[in-house]
Coordinates of C-alpha atoms and ligand atoms in Angstrom, one line a residue:
M1 CA -5.3 10.4 18.4
V2 CA -3.9 9.3 15.4
K3 CA -2.4 6.4 14.4
A4 CA -0.7 5.7 11.3
I5 CA -0.4 2.1 9.8
V6 CA 2.1 1.9 6.8
G7 CA 4.5 -0.3 5.1
A8 CA 8.1 -0.7 6.1
N9 CA 8.9 -2.7 2.8
W10 CA 7.9 -3.3 -0.9
G11 CA 3.7 -3.4 0.2
D12 CA 1.7 -5.9 1.3
E13 CA 2.9 -6.6 3.9
G14 CA -0.5 -7.4 6.1
K15 CA -1.3 -3.4 6.7
G16 CA -5.4 -4.4 5.2
K17 CA -5.4 -7.0 8.3
I18 CA -3.5 -4.8 10.6
T19 CA -6.0 -2.0 10.1
D20 CA -9.0 -3.9 9.8
M21 CA -8.2 -5.4 13.5
L22 CA -7.3 -1.7 14.6
A23 CA -10.7 -0.9 13.4
E24 CA -12.1 -2.7 15.5
T25 CA -11.4 0.0 18.7
S26 CA -11.3 3.0 16.0
D27 CA -13.8 6.0 15.0
V28 CA -12.6 6.9 11.3
V29 CA -10.1 4.9 8.8
I30 CA -8.7 6.9 6.2
R31 CA -6.8 6.3 2.9
F32 CA -4.4 9.4 2.3
Q33 CA -2.1 8.4 -0.4
G34 CA -2.2 5.9 -4.2
G35 CA -5.3 4.8 -5.5
A36 CA -6.7 1.0 -6.9
N37 CA -3.4 0.1 -7.8
A38 CA -2.6 -2.3 -4.5
G39 CA -5.0 -4.7 -2.7
H40 CA -5.5 -5.0 1.0
T41 CA -6.4 -8.4 1.9
I42 CA -8.9 -9.2 4.7
I43 CA -10.9 -12.0 6.1
N44 CA -12.8 -11.5 8.6
D45 CA -17.2 -13.0 9.4
Y46 CA -18.3 -12.2 6.2
G47 CA -15.7 -13.4 4.1
R48 CA -12.3 -12.5 2.2
F49 CA -12.0 -9.6 0.7
A50 CA -9.1 -7.7 -1.6
L51 CA -9.6 -4.1 -0.8
H52 CA -8.1 -1.7 -3.4
I53 CA -10.0 1.9 -2.8
L54 CA -11.9 1.5 -0.2
P55 CA -10.5 1.7 3.6
S56 CA -10.5 -1.2 5.8
G57 CA -12.7 0.1 8.2
S58 CA -15.4 -0.7 5.9
F59 CA -16.5 -3.9 7.5
Y60 CA -17.9 -2.1 11.0
P61 CA -21.0 0.0 10.8
H62 CA -19.0 2.3 14.0
V63 CA -16.5 3.1 11.4
T64 CA -16.5 6.1 9.6
N65 CA -14.0 5.6 6.2
I66 CA -12.6 8.3 4.7
I67 CA -10.8 8.8 0.7
G68 CA -8.8 11.7 1.7
N69 CA -7.3 14.3 -0.7
G70 CA -4.1 12.5 -1.4
V71 CA -5.7 9.6 -3.1
A72 CA -6.4 8.8 -6.9
L73 CA -9.8 8.4 -6.9
D74 CA -10.7 6.2 -9.6
I75 CA -14.8 6.5 -9.2
K76 CA -15.5 3.6 -11.4
K77 CA -13.4 1.1 -8.8
L78 CA -14.9 2.8 -6.6
V79 CA -18.0 2.6 -7.1
A80 CA -17.8 -1.3 -8.2
E81 CA -15.8 -2.4 -4.8
L82 CA -18.8 -0.6 -3.4
K83 CA -21.1 -2.7 -5.0
S84 CA -19.0 -6.0 -4.5
I85 CA -18.5 -5.8 -0.8
T86 CA -22.5 -5.1 -0.3
D87 CA -22.9 -7.8 -3.0
Q88 CA -21.4 -10.1 -0.2
G89 CA -23.5 -9.6 2.4
V90 CA -21.7 -6.5 4.0
P91 CA -23.7 -3.3 5.3
A92 CA -22.9 -0.3 3.0
P93 CA -20.1 1.2 4.6
N94 CA -19.7 4.9 5.9
L95 CA -17.8 6.7 3.5
I96 CA -16.8 9.9 3.1
V97 CA -15.1 10.8 -0.6
S98 CA -12.8 14.4 0.1
E99 CA -14.6 16.4 -2.5
R100 CA -11.1 17.7 -2.8
A101 CA -9.2 14.4 -4.0
Q102 CA -8.8 14.4 -7.8
L103 CA -10.1 12.2 -10.5
L104 CA -8.2 9.3 -11.9
M105 CA -9.3 9.9 -15.3
P106 CA -9.8 7.2 -17.8
Y107 CA -6.7 9.0 -20.5
H108 CA -4.9 8.5 -17.2
V109 CA -5.2 4.5 -17.6
L110 CA -4.7 5.0 -21.3
Q111 CA -1.4 6.2 -21.0
D112 CA 0.1 4.2 -18.3
G113 CA -1.1 1.0 -20.8
Y114 CA 0.8 3.4 -23.6
E115 CA 3.8 4.1 -21.8
E116 CA 4.7 0.8 -20.4
E117 CA 4.4 -0.7 -24.3
R118 CA 6.5 2.6 -25.6
L119 CA 9.2 1.7 -23.0
A120 CA 8.9 -2.4 -23.5
G121 CA 11.7 -4.1 -22.1
R122 CA 12.8 -1.3 -20.0
A123 CA 9.0 -0.8 -18.5
F124 CA 8.8 0.1 -14.6
G125 CA 6.1 -2.7 -14.5
S126 CA 3.5 -0.1 -13.5
T127 CA -0.1 -1.9 -12.7
K128 CA -1.5 0.2 -15.7
S129 CA -3.8 1.3 -13.3
G130 CA -3.0 5.1 -14.2
I131 CA -1.4 6.3 -11.1
A132 CA 2.0 7.5 -12.6
P133 CA 0.1 10.0 -14.8
F134 CA -2.7 10.7 -12.6
Y135 CA 0.0 11.9 -9.9
S136 CA 2.3 13.8 -12.8
D137 CA -1.0 15.8 -13.9
K138 CA -1.6 17.0 -9.5
Y139 CA 1.7 18.1 -10.0
A140 CA 1.3 19.8 -12.9
K141 CA -1.8 21.3 -11.8
T142 CA -3.8 19.8 -14.9
G143 CA -5.9 17.4 -12.3
I144 CA -9.7 17.8 -11.4
Q145 CA -10.8 17.9 -8.0
V146 CA -14.1 15.7 -6.8
C147 CA -15.3 19.5 -6.1
D148 CA -15.0 20.6 -9.8
L149 CA -17.6 17.8 -11.2
F150 CA -20.4 20.4 -9.4
D151 CA -19.0 23.5 -11.0
E152 CA -20.0 22.4 -14.5
E153 CA -18.1 25.6 -16.4
R154 CA -14.9 25.1 -14.2
L155 CA -14.8 21.6 -15.3
R156 CA -15.4 22.2 -18.8
Q157 CA -12.9 24.9 -18.8
R158 CA -10.1 21.9 -17.1
L159 CA -11.4 19.3 -18.8
N160 CA -10.5 21.3 -22.0
A161 CA -7.5 22.1 -21.2
A162 CA -6.2 18.5 -19.8
V163 CA -7.7 17.1 -23.6
E164 CA -5.8 19.3 -25.4
R165 CA -2.6 18.6 -23.5
K166 CA -3.0 14.7 -23.5
N167 CA -4.0 14.8 -27.0
V168 CA -0.5 16.2 -28.2
M169 CA 1.0 12.9 -26.1
F170 CA -1.2 10.4 -27.4
K171 CA -0.9 11.7 -31.2
H172 CA 2.8 12.0 -31.4
L173 CA 4.2 10.4 -28.4
Y174 CA 2.3 7.2 -28.9
H175 CA 0.4 7.1 -31.9
K176 CA -2.9 6.5 -30.5
P177 CA -6.4 7.9 -31.2
L178 CA -7.0 11.2 -29.6
L179 CA -9.8 11.8 -26.8
D180 CA -13.0 13.5 -27.1
A181 CA -13.7 16.6 -24.3
D182 CA -17.1 16.0 -25.1
T183 CA -17.6 11.9 -24.7
L184 CA -15.2 12.6 -21.2
F185 CA -17.4 15.5 -20.1
V186 CA -20.3 13.5 -20.5
E187 CA -19.0 10.4 -18.8
L188 CA -17.8 12.7 -15.9
M189 CA -21.4 13.5 -15.3
E190 CA -22.2 10.1 -14.8
Y191 CA -19.5 10.1 -12.3
R192 CA -20.6 12.8 -10.7
E193 CA -23.9 11.2 -9.7
L194 CA -22.3 7.6 -8.8
I195 CA -20.3 9.5 -6.5
R196 CA -22.6 12.5 -5.1
P197 CA -23.7 10.7 -1.8
Y198 CA -20.6 10.1 -0.7
V199 CA -18.7 13.5 -1.3
G200 CA -17.9 15.5 1.7
D201 CA -15.9 17.7 3.3
A202 CA -13.5 15.7 5.0
V203 CA -10.8 18.1 6.4
T204 CA -13.6 19.8 8.7
F205 CA -14.5 15.9 9.4
V206 CA -11.3 15.1 10.6
H207 CA -10.5 18.1 13.0
E208 CA -13.6 17.9 14.4
A209 CA -13.4 14.2 15.0
L210 CA -9.8 15.3 17.1
K211 CA -11.7 17.8 19.0
A212 CA -14.0 15.0 19.5
G213 CA -11.4 12.9 21.1
K214 CA -11.9 10.2 18.4
T215 CA -9.5 7.7 17.2
I216 CA -8.5 7.9 13.7
L217 CA -6.2 5.4 11.8
L218 CA -4.4 6.4 8.6
E219 CA -3.8 3.2 6.3
G220 CA -1.0 3.3 4.0
Q221 CA -0.4 1.7 0.7
L222 CA 2.6 0.1 -0.4
G223 CA 5.6 0.5 1.7
S224 CA 8.9 3.2 2.9
M225 CA 10.8 0.9 -0.2
K226 CA 8.0 2.8 -2.8
D227 CA 8.0 6.0 -1.5
P228 CA 9.4 8.3 -4.4
D229 CA 11.1 10.4 -2.5
L230 CA 13.0 7.5 -0.2
G231 CA 12.7 4.3 -1.9
I232 CA 14.4 2.7 -4.3
F233 CA 13.4 5.9 -6.9
P234 CA 12.6 5.4 -9.8
M235 CA 11.0 1.9 -9.2
T236 CA 8.6 3.9 -7.0
T237 CA 5.0 4.7 -7.0
S238 CA 4.2 8.0 -7.6
S239 CA 2.7 8.9 -3.6
H240 CA 4.1 8.9 -0.8
T241 CA 3.8 6.0 1.4
L242 CA 5.3 7.4 4.3
A243 CA 2.9 8.2 7.8
G244 CA 4.1 11.6 8.1
F245 CA 2.7 12.6 4.3
G246 CA -0.7 11.7 6.5
T247 CA -0.4 15.1 7.2
V248 CA -1.1 16.2 3.6
G249 CA -3.4 13.4 2.3
A250 CA -5.4 12.6 5.1
C251 CA -5.2 16.5 6.7
V252 CA -4.4 15.8 10.2
P253 CA -1.9 17.9 12.0
P254 CA 1.4 16.5 12.3
T255 CA 1.7 16.4 16.2
A256 CA -1.7 14.6 15.9
I257 CA 0.1 11.3 14.7
E258 CA 0.8 9.7 18.3
D259 CA 1.4 6.2 16.9
V260 CA 3.2 4.9 13.2
I261 CA 2.6 1.1 13.6
T262 CA 5.4 0.1 10.9
V263 CA 4.0 -3.3 9.4
T264 CA 6.4 -6.0 8.1
K265 CA 6.4 -9.1 6.6
A266 CA 8.6 -12.3 8.8
Y267 CA 10.1 -12.9 4.9
S268 CA 10.2 -10.3 1.9
S269 CA 8.3 -9.9 -1.0
C270 CA 8.0 -7.6 -4.0
V271 CA 6.0 -6.9 -6.6
G272 CA 7.2 -4.6 -9.8
S273 CA 9.2 -5.5 -12.3
K274 CA 11.9 -8.3 -12.5
T275 CA 14.2 -4.9 -13.2
E276 CA 13.7 -3.6 -9.7
P277 CA 16.6 -4.4 -6.8
F278 CA 15.9 -7.3 -4.6
V279 CA 18.7 -8.2 -2.1
S280 CA 17.2 -11.2 -0.2
E281 CA 15.6 -12.5 -3.6
L282 CA 15.3 -16.2 -2.8
L283 CA 15.0 -18.1 -6.4
G284 CA 14.6 -21.5 -7.6
A285 CA 12.6 -24.4 -5.8
E286 CA 12.9 -22.6 -2.3
G287 CA 11.5 -19.4 -3.7
D288 CA 8.6 -21.3 -5.1
E289 CA 8.1 -23.1 -2.1
L290 CA 8.2 -20.2 0.2
R291 CA 5.7 -18.3 -2.8
R292 CA 3.5 -21.0 -2.6
R293 CA 3.1 -21.2 1.3
G294 CA 3.2 -17.2 1.7
G295 CA 0.4 -15.2 2.7
D296 CA -3.3 -16.6 3.3
K297 CA -2.9 -17.8 -0.6
G298 CA 0.8 -17.8 -1.4
E299 CA 2.1 -15.0 -2.8
F300 CA 0.3 -13.4 -5.7
G301 CA -0.8 -9.9 -6.5
A302 CA -4.2 -9.3 -4.9
T303 CA -4.9 -6.8 -7.4
T304 CA -2.8 -8.5 -10.4
G305 CA -2.6 -11.6 -9.6
R306 CA 1.3 -11.3 -10.9
P307 CA 3.4 -14.3 -8.6
R308 CA 5.4 -11.7 -5.8
R309 CA 9.2 -12.3 -5.7
V310 CA 9.8 -13.5 -2.2
G311 CA 12.7 -13.7 -0.1
W312 CA 14.5 -13.5 3.5
F313 CA 13.8 -11.2 5.8
D314 CA 16.0 -7.9 4.9
A315 CA 17.0 -6.4 8.6
V316 CA 19.2 -3.9 6.5
A317 CA 15.5 -2.8 4.1
T318 CA 13.5 -2.8 7.3
K319 CA 15.8 -1.1 9.2
Y320 CA 15.6 1.8 7.1
G321 CA 12.0 1.5 6.2
C322 CA 11.1 1.6 9.6
M323 CA 13.0 4.7 10.6
V324 CA 11.7 7.0 7.4
Q325 CA 8.4 5.5 8.4
G326 CA 9.1 6.8 12.2
A327 CA 7.9 3.7 13.8
T328 CA 6.5 3.8 17.4
Q329 CA 5.8 -0.1 17.0
V330 CA 6.1 -3.0 14.3
A331 CA 3.6 -5.8 13.6
L332 CA 5.7 -8.9 12.0
T333 CA 3.3 -10.6 10.3
C334 CA 3.1 -13.9 8.3
L335 CA 5.2 -15.9 11.2
D336 CA 3.4 -19.1 10.6
V337 CA 4.5 -18.9 7.3
L338 CA 8.3 -20.2 8.3
G339 CA 7.4 -22.9 10.1
Y340 CA 8.3 -25.7 7.3
L341 CA 12.0 -24.5 7.1
D342 CA 14.7 -26.1 9.1
E343 CA 16.7 -23.0 8.7
I344 CA 16.1 -19.7 8.0
K345 CA 18.2 -16.4 6.6
V346 CA 18.2 -13.2 7.5
V347 CA 20.0 -10.6 5.2
T348 CA 21.8 -8.7 8.3
G349 CA 24.4 -6.6 5.9
Y350 CA 24.8 -5.7 2.5
E351 CA 28.0 -6.0 0.4
I352 CA 28.8 -3.4 -2.0
D353 CA 31.8 -3.1 -3.8
G354 CA 33.8 -5.2 -1.5
E355 CA 32.7 -3.3 2.1
V356 CA 29.9 -4.6 4.3
T357 CA 27.4 -2.1 5.2
T358 CA 23.8 -2.3 7.4
I359 CA 23.0 1.2 6.2
F360 CA 20.2 1.2 3.1
P361 CA 22.2 2.6 0.1
T362 CA 21.2 5.2 -2.5
P363 CA 19.3 3.3 -5.5
S364 CA 22.4 3.6 -7.7
R365 CA 24.3 1.6 -5.0
L366 CA 21.9 -0.4 -3.9
E367 CA 22.0 -1.8 -7.7
R368 CA 25.8 -3.3 -6.6
A369 CA 24.5 -4.9 -3.4
K370 CA 24.9 -8.2 -2.6
P371 CA 23.3 -9.7 0.5
V372 CA 24.8 -11.0 3.9
F373 CA 23.5 -13.6 5.8
T374 CA 22.9 -14.7 9.6
T375 CA 21.5 -18.1 9.9
L376 CA 18.5 -19.0 12.8
K377 CA 17.4 -22.5 13.2
G378 CA 13.4 -23.1 12.3
W379 CA 10.5 -23.9 14.9
K380 CA 9.7 -27.3 13.0
S381 CA 6.1 -26.7 13.5
D382 CA 2.6 -25.1 12.9
I383 CA 1.7 -22.0 14.6
R384 CA -1.0 -21.0 12.9
G385 CA -3.6 -19.3 14.7
I386 CA -1.5 -18.9 18.0
T387 CA -2.8 -16.0 20.2
D388 CA -0.5 -16.1 23.2
Y389 CA 3.1 -15.0 22.3
D390 CA 4.5 -17.0 25.5
A391 CA 2.9 -20.1 23.7
L392 CA 4.9 -19.8 20.7
P393 CA 8.2 -22.5 20.1
D394 CA 11.3 -20.6 21.6
N395 CA 13.1 -20.6 18.2
A396 CA 10.3 -18.7 16.7
K397 CA 10.6 -16.1 19.6
G398 CA 14.2 -15.9 19.6
Y399 CA 13.5 -15.6 15.4
V400 CA 11.6 -12.2 16.8
D401 CA 14.0 -11.6 19.4
F402 CA 17.0 -11.6 16.4
L403 CA 14.5 -9.6 14.1
E404 CA 14.0 -7.2 16.9
Q405 CA 17.7 -6.4 17.7
Q406 CA 19.0 -5.8 13.8
I407 CA 15.7 -3.2 12.5
E408 CA 16.4 -1.7 15.8
A409 CA 12.2 -0.8 16.3
P410 CA 10.1 -2.4 19.1
I411 CA 8.3 -5.9 17.4
T412 CA 4.8 -5.3 19.7
L413 CA 2.1 -7.3 17.5
V414 CA 3.1 -10.9 15.8
S415 CA 0.5 -12.3 13.3
T416 CA 0.2 -15.6 13.2
G417 CA -2.4 -16.4 10.3
P418 CA -4.3 -14.3 7.7
K419 CA -7.6 -14.1 10.0
R420 CA -8.6 -11.0 12.2
H421 CA -8.0 -12.4 15.4
E422 CA -4.6 -14.9 14.7
M423 CA -2.7 -12.4 16.4
T424 CA -0.1 -12.2 19.6
Y425 CA 0.9 -9.2 21.3
R426 CA 4.5 -9.2 22.6
T427 CA 6.4 -7.1 25.4
P428 CA 9.5 -5.7 23.3
K429 CA 12.8 -5.8 24.5
L430 CA 14.5 -2.4 23.1
Ligands
GDP1 P1 -1.8 -5.3 2.1 O1 -1.3 -4.7 1.0 O2 -0.2 -4.8 3.4 O3 -2.6 -4.6 3.1 O4 -1.0 -6.7 2.3 P2 -1.9 -7.5 1.1 O5 -3.3 -7.8 1.2 O6 -1.3 -7.7 0.0 O7 -0.7 -9.1 1.4 C1 -0.6 -9.6 2.7 C2 -1.2 -11.2 2.6 O8 -0.6 -11.3 3.8 C3 -2.4 -11.2 2.7 O9 -2.8 -12.3 1.9 C4 -3.1 -11.1 4.0 O10 -4.1 -12.5 4.2 C5 -2.1 -12.4 4.3 N1 -1.6 -12.2 5.9 C6 -1.3 -11.2 6.8 N2 -1.2 -11.8 7.8 C7 -0.9 -13.0 7.8 C8 -0.5 -13.9 8.9 O11 0.0 -13.7 10.2 N3 0.2 -15.1 8.6 C9 -0.2 -15.7 7.2 N4 -0.2 -16.7 6.7 N5 -0.9 -14.7 6.4 C10 -1.2 -13.2 6.2

C-alpha cells in the first residue's frame, strides 16, 4: 500500500520529520517531484540533517529510497548530500535513482539566476537552483534523462540540440557567455560515473514491491499552495506538489494510494518573494518573536537560510490545501511553538471586496484578501516532547479541536517537538 506525506500549505510544514518517523515501519520511500530547492529537516540519533534531494528514509538500513522519475535530479548535489550524511556516521543508504529521471543541468542553474537578474524587482524569489528552467525543458521535450547518459550518441544529439537553444537565449536575452556542448559532454560523463551505482529501473521495482505487499511512502516537497495548477500561481513551484502526482512522478497506481497524510503547522510560514500573497502574515515584533521561536531553530530556510515569513494558522488556505491533496488524515506539527502566547489568532475567513468567504480564492482575488480572525486562549506552558495527547493542556487540545473543525479534515497526529518521537496520537472528532 502507498501512503503519501504531503504539505497543505507553502512548504516547510514538517514533512521530513513525519516521513522519517513513518519510514521506521515502511519499506520504500520515494521522492516524486521537485528537486534540491527545498530542505527537509530531520533530527534523529545521528544528528540534525537538512535533506534536499535524498528521500527521508535514508537513515534506515531496511528502507529502499527512490528518486523517482518526476524529480529534477541534480547529480552533483545528490552525491554531495550522500557524502555529507555518510561523513556524519550514517550508513550509506539504499538508493535507486530512476533511469527515467531527468537531469538538472548546469545551464538550468545559470538560466535561473540570469532570469531573476533580468526580472530584478519583479523576480519570483527563486532559490536559483534551476528548477523552473528544468521543468520548462522537460515539457518542451528538450530535457535529458538519466538513461541518456548510457547512450553516448543519443546524449550528444540531445545535448547539442539543447545547447543550441540555450545559446540563443543566453546571447540575445541575457547577454551572457555561451555554453560549449563538448565541455558539458565531458562533465556529464563524470556525472555518469558518480551516479552509475544507483541507477535502476524504479518503475518495475515499485510495482514488484506493491505485489509483494510492501509499504511505500511518497514524500512530497513544498505544499498545496505551491502547486502550479491549484496553488497561488505564478508564485508556485514548477512541479506538482499534490499527492495525486505521485502516480506519475513515482509511478504508483492511483488506486494504490490509500492514505494521504497532509502536514500542516500550528501557525503559518512561507518562503519566497515578498510580493507573494500571504494573508495571515504577522509583521513587526510579534512576527520576529514567532520566527525566532518557530521550528527547531527558528523559521529560516533549510536550503537558503532566508528568514521565512510567518503568520497565524490560516484555516481558509489549509482547508483548501487539505482538500486538493485529498487528505485522509492531517499531521499538525509545531504545536509546542505556540506555548508562549496569551492569545492565539486563527484566520477563519478572507474578506475580499467587502465580502467574507471561507473558500480559498483564485490567485487574482487572493491578492485583495484581508484576514478575518477568531481569537483563542493560549495554554501558556511548555509542551515540548509530550507523547500522550490526553496530557496536553485543555487549551492546547481546544486549539486542535478548533482547527480540525475549521479545516474539515481529521487531525490524527499532533507533533510536540522536532525530534523523531516527539509525537502525540489523537482520535479525530470528525
Ligand atoms: P519540510 O520541508 O516540510 O520537511 O519542513 P522543514 O524541515 O523545512 O521545516 C520544518 C521545521 O520544523 C524544521 O525546523 C523541523 O525540525 C521543525 N519541526 C518539525 N516538527 C516540529 C515540531 O513539532 N515542533 C517543533 N518545535 N519543530 C518542529
